[in-house]
């Protein structure tokens, strides 16, 4: 008898649930309550994981198979993406991590969670019309489903104190600052200024007199990482761009070094799609703009 595939489940803890719900709302553009077809492909691809791995994640999340991801299955898919982005593997069917294990939040390129939260807060919940006051109704007023954290008040007080949009609490998306910092999605490939400075400190040792690192010098250093030649060639191609000139300046060199570290030390996959992750592309673009501005000054 063929072994049945594992049916994974994931119940986000209370402090993470608003994060998952915001992602689902962003992905479910048709507001159908599920993801299917191209909609799912577009959203999951923004994780920048390889397509083969995303197909595996879809198969793991879509159990029993239905060719759609409803919200519970979406939770599973996002959790799996988070694990794989952090170089982890599922430990059990509930997708728990070992005690004390800390991982970065899942990253989706182009998704701004803080903006989503602000949009949610800016839209006041829909208020139900106040019912005609009857003696038997005073003790049990009805609350709209969008008002989970509003205090239950007698109907007489509700009529006297009409809530203002600016005074509404934010039960679903108002997080403590520390929790919010933990949940805001960050690009796992992002390079800190400290990391960039460390990489750039090596640049002078390998750069030619014209201030660039060429292939022969790069191979000498990059090969020490143990990466395959094809992978190193991909790192070079990703780093040498805008425009492609077959050499690396200081910033491109730092980006190449950082990509190697991300793959070999942090367990991240090679960026897919033949393009740099968003934060690294921004580092290179800002360096170009800074150089152009200095040239005009």
Short mmCIF file of C-alpha atoms in Angstrom, two decimals:
data_model
loop_
_atom_site.label_atom_id
_atom_site.label_comp_id
_atom_site.label_asym_id
_atom_site.label_seq_id
_atom_site.Cartn_x
_atom_site.Cartn_y
_atom_site.Cartn_z
CA UNK A 1 0.00 0.00 0.00
CA UNK A 2 1.38 3.41 -0.97
CA UNK A 3 2.35 5.60 1.95
CA UNK A 4 0.01 8.54 2.45
CA UNK A 5 1.68 11.95 2.25
CA UNK A 6 2.06 13.88 5.48
CA UNK A 7 -0.75 16.35 6.06
CA UNK A 8 0.97 19.39 7.52
CA UNK A 9 -0.79 21.96 9.65
CA UNK A 10 0.37 25.21 11.14
CA UNK A 11 -1.44 27.35 13.66
CA UNK A 12 0.37 30.69 13.93
CA UNK A 13 0.71 31.86 17.54
CA UNK A 14 -1.39 34.92 18.45
CA UNK A 15 1.44 37.39 17.92
CA UNK A 16 2.07 36.04 14.39
CA UNK A 17 -1.52 35.57 13.25
CA UNK A 18 -1.99 39.20 12.07
CA UNK A 19 1.16 38.80 9.97
CA UNK A 20 -0.17 35.66 8.25
CA UNK A 21 -3.62 37.14 7.75
CA UNK A 22 -2.14 40.29 6.21
CA UNK A 23 -0.11 38.20 3.79
CA UNK A 24 -3.18 36.18 2.82
CA UNK A 25 -5.19 39.33 2.20
CA UNK A 26 -2.39 40.68 0.03
CA UNK A 27 -2.17 37.43 -1.96
CA UNK A 28 -5.93 36.91 -2.35
CA UNK A 29 -6.48 39.76 -4.79
CA UNK A 30 -9.79 38.33 -5.98
CA UNK A 31 -11.08 38.12 -2.38
CA UNK A 32 -12.25 34.58 -3.07
CA UNK A 33 -10.90 33.13 0.15
CA UNK A 34 -8.35 30.89 -1.56
CA UNK A 35 -5.40 30.97 -3.96
CA UNK A 36 -5.18 29.03 -7.17
CA UNK A 37 -3.36 29.04 -10.47
CA UNK A 38 -1.42 32.11 -11.51
CA UNK A 39 -2.38 34.04 -8.40
CA UNK A 40 -0.62 31.52 -6.19
CA UNK A 41 2.37 31.26 -8.52
CA UNK A 42 2.88 35.03 -8.52
CA UNK A 43 2.73 35.33 -4.76
CA UNK A 44 4.82 32.29 -3.84
CA UNK A 45 7.44 33.24 -6.44
CA UNK A 46 8.01 36.52 -4.62
CA UNK A 47 9.71 34.45 -1.89
CA UNK A 48 12.62 34.11 -4.35
CA UNK A 49 12.91 30.40 -3.65
CA UNK A 50 13.72 28.14 -6.63
CA UNK A 51 10.67 27.11 -8.64
CA UNK A 52 11.30 23.39 -8.06
CA UNK A 53 11.29 23.99 -4.32
CA UNK A 54 8.10 26.05 -4.56
CA UNK A 55 6.42 23.16 -6.37
CA UNK A 56 7.44 20.90 -3.51
CA UNK A 57 6.09 23.39 -0.98
CA UNK A 58 2.78 23.55 -2.87
CA UNK A 59 2.51 19.74 -2.79
CA UNK A 60 3.28 19.66 0.92
CA UNK A 61 0.75 22.39 1.73
CA UNK A 62 -2.04 21.17 -0.57
CA UNK A 63 -3.01 18.07 1.42
CA UNK A 64 -5.44 16.55 0.75
CA UNK A 65 -4.94 17.72 -2.86
CA UNK A 66 -7.46 20.28 -4.08
CA UNK A 67 -5.30 22.45 -6.38
CA UNK A 68 -6.10 25.49 -4.26
CA UNK A 69 -4.72 27.00 -1.07
CA UNK A 70 -7.33 28.08 1.41
CA UNK A 71 -6.22 30.00 4.48
CA UNK A 72 -5.11 26.98 6.59
CA UNK A 73 -3.10 25.59 3.66
CA UNK A 74 -1.72 29.06 2.99
CA UNK A 75 -0.46 29.18 6.57
CA UNK A 76 1.36 25.90 5.94
CA UNK A 77 2.89 27.18 2.68
CA UNK A 78 4.14 30.41 4.29
CA UNK A 79 5.57 28.51 7.25
CA UNK A 80 7.39 26.09 4.91
CA UNK A 81 8.77 29.04 2.95
CA UNK A 82 10.03 30.54 6.20
CA UNK A 83 11.74 27.29 7.16
CA UNK A 84 13.42 26.81 3.78
CA UNK A 85 14.52 30.46 3.63
CA UNK A 86 16.24 29.88 6.96
CA UNK A 87 17.84 26.61 5.87
CA UNK A 88 15.53 24.53 8.08
CA UNK A 89 13.44 21.43 7.44
CA UNK A 90 10.10 20.42 9.00
CA UNK A 91 10.55 18.55 12.28
CA UNK A 92 6.96 17.37 12.56
CA UNK A 93 3.56 17.66 10.92
CA UNK A 94 2.79 20.80 12.97
CA UNK A 95 5.94 22.52 11.62
CA UNK A 96 7.34 23.27 15.04
CA UNK A 97 10.94 24.23 15.59
CA UNK A 98 13.14 23.01 18.39
CA UNK A 99 13.02 24.90 21.65
CA UNK A 100 15.13 28.02 21.53
CA UNK A 101 15.49 27.99 17.72
CA UNK A 102 15.04 31.49 16.28
CA UNK A 103 14.42 32.12 12.57
CA UNK A 104 13.86 35.21 10.48
CA UNK A 105 10.32 36.02 9.34
CA UNK A 106 9.40 34.83 5.84
CA UNK A 107 10.40 37.25 3.11
CA UNK A 108 8.29 38.12 0.06
CA UNK A 109 9.75 40.61 -2.41
CA UNK A 110 7.57 43.67 -2.86
CA UNK A 111 5.36 42.94 0.14
CA UNK A 112 5.32 45.80 2.64
CA UNK A 113 3.64 44.50 5.77
CA UNK A 114 3.69 47.84 7.55
CA UNK A 115 1.81 49.43 4.66
CA UNK A 116 -0.75 46.62 4.77
CA UNK A 117 -1.22 47.21 8.47
CA UNK A 118 -1.70 50.93 7.96
CA UNK A 119 -4.30 50.28 5.28
CA UNK A 120 -6.17 47.99 7.62
CA UNK A 121 -6.11 50.53 10.44
CA UNK A 122 -7.24 53.34 8.12
CA UNK A 123 -10.46 51.48 7.29
CA UNK A 124 -12.80 51.65 10.31
CA UNK A 125 -14.84 48.53 10.97
CA UNK A 126 -18.36 48.43 9.66
CA UNK A 127 -20.84 49.26 12.40
CA UNK A 128 -24.16 47.48 12.53
CA UNK A 129 -27.20 49.76 12.81
CA UNK A 130 -28.17 50.33 16.42
CA UNK A 131 -31.22 48.20 17.16
CA UNK A 132 -34.39 49.65 18.57
CA UNK A 133 -33.96 49.61 22.33
CA UNK A 134 -36.10 46.99 23.98
CA UNK A 135 -35.76 45.98 27.63
CA UNK A 136 -34.74 42.44 26.74
CA UNK A 137 -32.05 43.67 24.31
CA UNK A 138 -30.13 45.95 26.63
CA UNK A 139 -28.09 43.24 28.34
CA UNK A 140 -26.81 41.56 25.16
CA UNK A 141 -25.90 44.00 22.36
CA UNK A 142 -24.62 42.56 19.07
CA UNK A 143 -21.06 43.22 17.99
CA UNK A 144 -19.86 43.24 14.40
CA UNK A 145 -17.36 40.43 13.56
CA UNK A 146 -14.85 43.18 12.81
CA UNK A 147 -14.92 44.37 16.46
CA UNK A 148 -13.28 41.52 18.43
CA UNK A 149 -11.47 43.72 20.94
CA UNK A 150 -14.00 46.51 21.51
CA UNK A 151 -15.43 46.54 24.97
CA UNK A 152 -19.00 45.36 25.25
CA UNK A 153 -21.05 48.26 26.53
CA UNK A 154 -24.77 48.56 27.17
CA UNK A 155 -26.67 49.65 24.10
CA UNK A 156 -27.60 52.95 25.74
CA UNK A 157 -23.89 53.83 26.08
CA UNK A 158 -23.19 52.70 22.51
CA UNK A 159 -25.78 55.13 21.21
CA UNK A 160 -24.45 57.97 23.34
CA UNK A 161 -20.79 57.35 22.42
CA UNK A 162 -20.52 56.94 18.67
CA UNK A 163 -16.96 55.69 17.97
CA UNK A 164 -14.73 57.89 15.86
CA UNK A 165 -12.41 56.25 13.26
CA UNK A 166 -9.35 57.90 14.83
CA UNK A 167 -10.21 56.40 18.22
CA UNK A 168 -10.73 52.81 17.10
CA UNK A 169 -8.42 50.27 18.63
CA UNK A 170 -6.33 48.13 16.32
CA UNK A 171 -6.90 44.64 17.74
CA UNK A 172 -5.71 42.63 14.76
CA UNK A 173 -2.70 44.63 13.64
CA UNK A 174 -1.59 46.67 16.63
CA UNK A 175 1.52 44.90 17.91
CA UNK A 176 3.98 45.82 20.61
CA UNK A 177 7.02 47.47 19.05
CA UNK A 178 9.31 44.53 19.85
CA UNK A 179 6.87 42.02 18.37
CA UNK A 180 6.35 44.22 15.32
CA UNK A 181 10.09 44.40 14.69
CA UNK A 182 10.24 40.61 14.88
CA UNK A 183 7.37 40.13 12.44
CA UNK A 184 8.10 42.75 9.78
CA UNK A 185 9.35 40.74 6.83
CA UNK A 186 12.98 41.35 5.99
CA UNK A 187 14.91 40.34 2.91
CA UNK A 188 17.01 37.37 4.08
CA UNK A 189 19.70 38.47 1.60
CA UNK A 190 19.97 41.98 3.06
CA UNK A 191 23.52 43.18 3.73
CA UNK A 192 24.22 45.24 6.82
CA UNK A 193 26.63 48.19 6.68
CA UNK A 194 28.99 46.22 8.92
CA UNK A 195 28.99 43.29 6.52
CA UNK A 196 29.50 45.56 3.53
CA UNK A 197 32.46 47.27 5.21
CA UNK A 198 34.02 43.91 6.01
CA UNK A 199 33.73 42.73 2.41
CA UNK A 200 35.00 46.02 1.02
CA UNK A 201 38.04 45.84 3.29
CA UNK A 202 39.19 42.85 1.22
CA UNK A 203 38.69 44.66 -2.08
CA UNK A 204 42.08 46.41 -2.21
CA UNK A 205 43.92 43.10 -1.84
CA UNK A 206 42.41 41.75 -5.07
CA UNK A 207 41.72 44.86 -7.16
CA UNK A 208 43.88 45.81 -10.13
CA UNK A 209 45.50 49.22 -10.47
CA UNK A 210 42.43 50.54 -12.29
CA UNK A 211 40.29 49.89 -9.21
CA UNK A 212 38.39 46.81 -10.37
CA UNK A 213 38.48 43.09 -9.65
CA UNK A 214 38.64 40.89 -12.73
CA UNK A 215 37.83 37.24 -13.25
CA UNK A 216 41.22 35.73 -12.40
CA UNK A 217 41.47 37.59 -9.09
CA UNK A 218 37.86 36.81 -8.21
CA UNK A 219 38.31 33.09 -8.87
CA UNK A 220 41.31 33.02 -6.54
CA UNK A 221 39.21 34.35 -3.66
CA UNK A 222 35.73 33.05 -4.41
CA UNK A 223 36.91 29.46 -4.93
CA UNK A 224 37.92 29.32 -1.27
CA UNK A 225 34.21 29.18 -0.43
CA UNK A 226 33.95 25.64 -1.80
CA UNK A 227 31.14 26.57 -4.17
CA UNK A 228 30.96 24.92 -7.57
CA UNK A 229 32.27 26.84 -10.56
CA UNK A 230 28.80 27.11 -12.09
CA UNK A 231 27.45 28.61 -8.86
CA UNK A 232 30.34 31.08 -8.69
CA UNK A 233 29.71 32.07 -12.29
CA UNK A 234 26.09 32.79 -11.35
CA UNK A 235 27.27 34.90 -8.41
CA UNK A 236 29.50 36.86 -10.77
CA UNK A 237 26.70 37.39 -13.29
CA UNK A 238 24.31 38.59 -10.57
CA UNK A 239 26.86 41.00 -9.12
CA UNK A 240 28.28 42.39 -12.37
CA UNK A 241 25.44 44.45 -13.72
CA UNK A 242 24.01 47.86 -14.46
CA UNK A 243 25.89 47.83 -16.83
CA UNK A 244 27.64 44.49 -17.39
CA UNK A 245 31.35 45.21 -17.92
CA UNK A 246 33.00 41.90 -16.90
CA UNK A 247 34.63 43.40 -13.82
CA UNK A 248 33.58 44.22 -10.27
CA UNK A 249 33.85 47.56 -8.56
CA UNK A 250 33.98 47.77 -4.76
CA UNK A 251 30.21 47.58 -4.23
CA UNK A 252 29.74 44.76 -6.75
CA UNK A 253 32.58 42.90 -5.08
CA UNK A 254 30.86 43.27 -1.69
CA UNK A 255 27.59 42.01 -3.18
CA UNK A 256 29.35 38.97 -4.66
CA UNK A 257 31.02 38.18 -1.34
CA UNK A 258 27.70 38.57 0.47
CA UNK A 259 25.89 36.22 -1.92
CA UNK A 260 28.57 33.60 -1.33
CA UNK A 261 28.18 33.97 2.42
CA UNK A 262 24.37 33.78 2.16
CA UNK A 263 24.56 30.49 0.27
CA UNK A 264 27.47 28.81 2.06
CA UNK A 265 27.07 30.12 5.61
CA UNK A 266 23.43 31.15 6.01
CA UNK A 267 21.91 28.24 4.09
CA UNK A 268 19.96 30.41 1.67
CA UNK A 269 19.31 29.25 -1.90
CA UNK A 270 20.89 31.01 -4.84
CA UNK A 271 18.55 33.87 -5.85
CA UNK A 272 16.31 32.72 -8.67
CA UNK A 273 15.16 34.53 -11.77
CA UNK A 274 18.58 35.84 -12.78
CA UNK A 275 18.18 39.00 -10.71
CA UNK A 276 19.56 40.30 -7.44
CA UNK A 277 17.29 40.29 -4.40
CA UNK A 278 15.66 43.67 -3.87
CA UNK A 279 17.86 44.98 -1.07
CA UNK A 280 21.11 44.11 -2.84
CA UNK A 281 19.86 45.63 -6.08
CA UNK A 282 19.09 48.80 -4.14
CA UNK A 283 22.61 48.88 -2.67
CA UNK A 284 24.08 48.70 -6.17
CA UNK A 285 21.64 51.26 -7.57
CA UNK A 286 22.31 53.76 -4.81
CA UNK A 287 26.05 53.36 -5.31
CA UNK A 288 25.58 54.12 -9.03
CA UNK A 289 23.46 57.15 -8.26
CA UNK A 290 25.97 58.38 -5.71
CA UNK A 291 28.84 58.02 -8.15
CA UNK A 292 26.88 59.84 -10.87
CA UNK A 293 26.05 62.66 -8.48
CA UNK A 294 29.68 63.02 -7.46
CA UNK A 295 30.71 63.15 -11.10
CA UNK A 296 28.33 66.04 -11.76
CA UNK A 297 29.42 67.96 -8.67
#
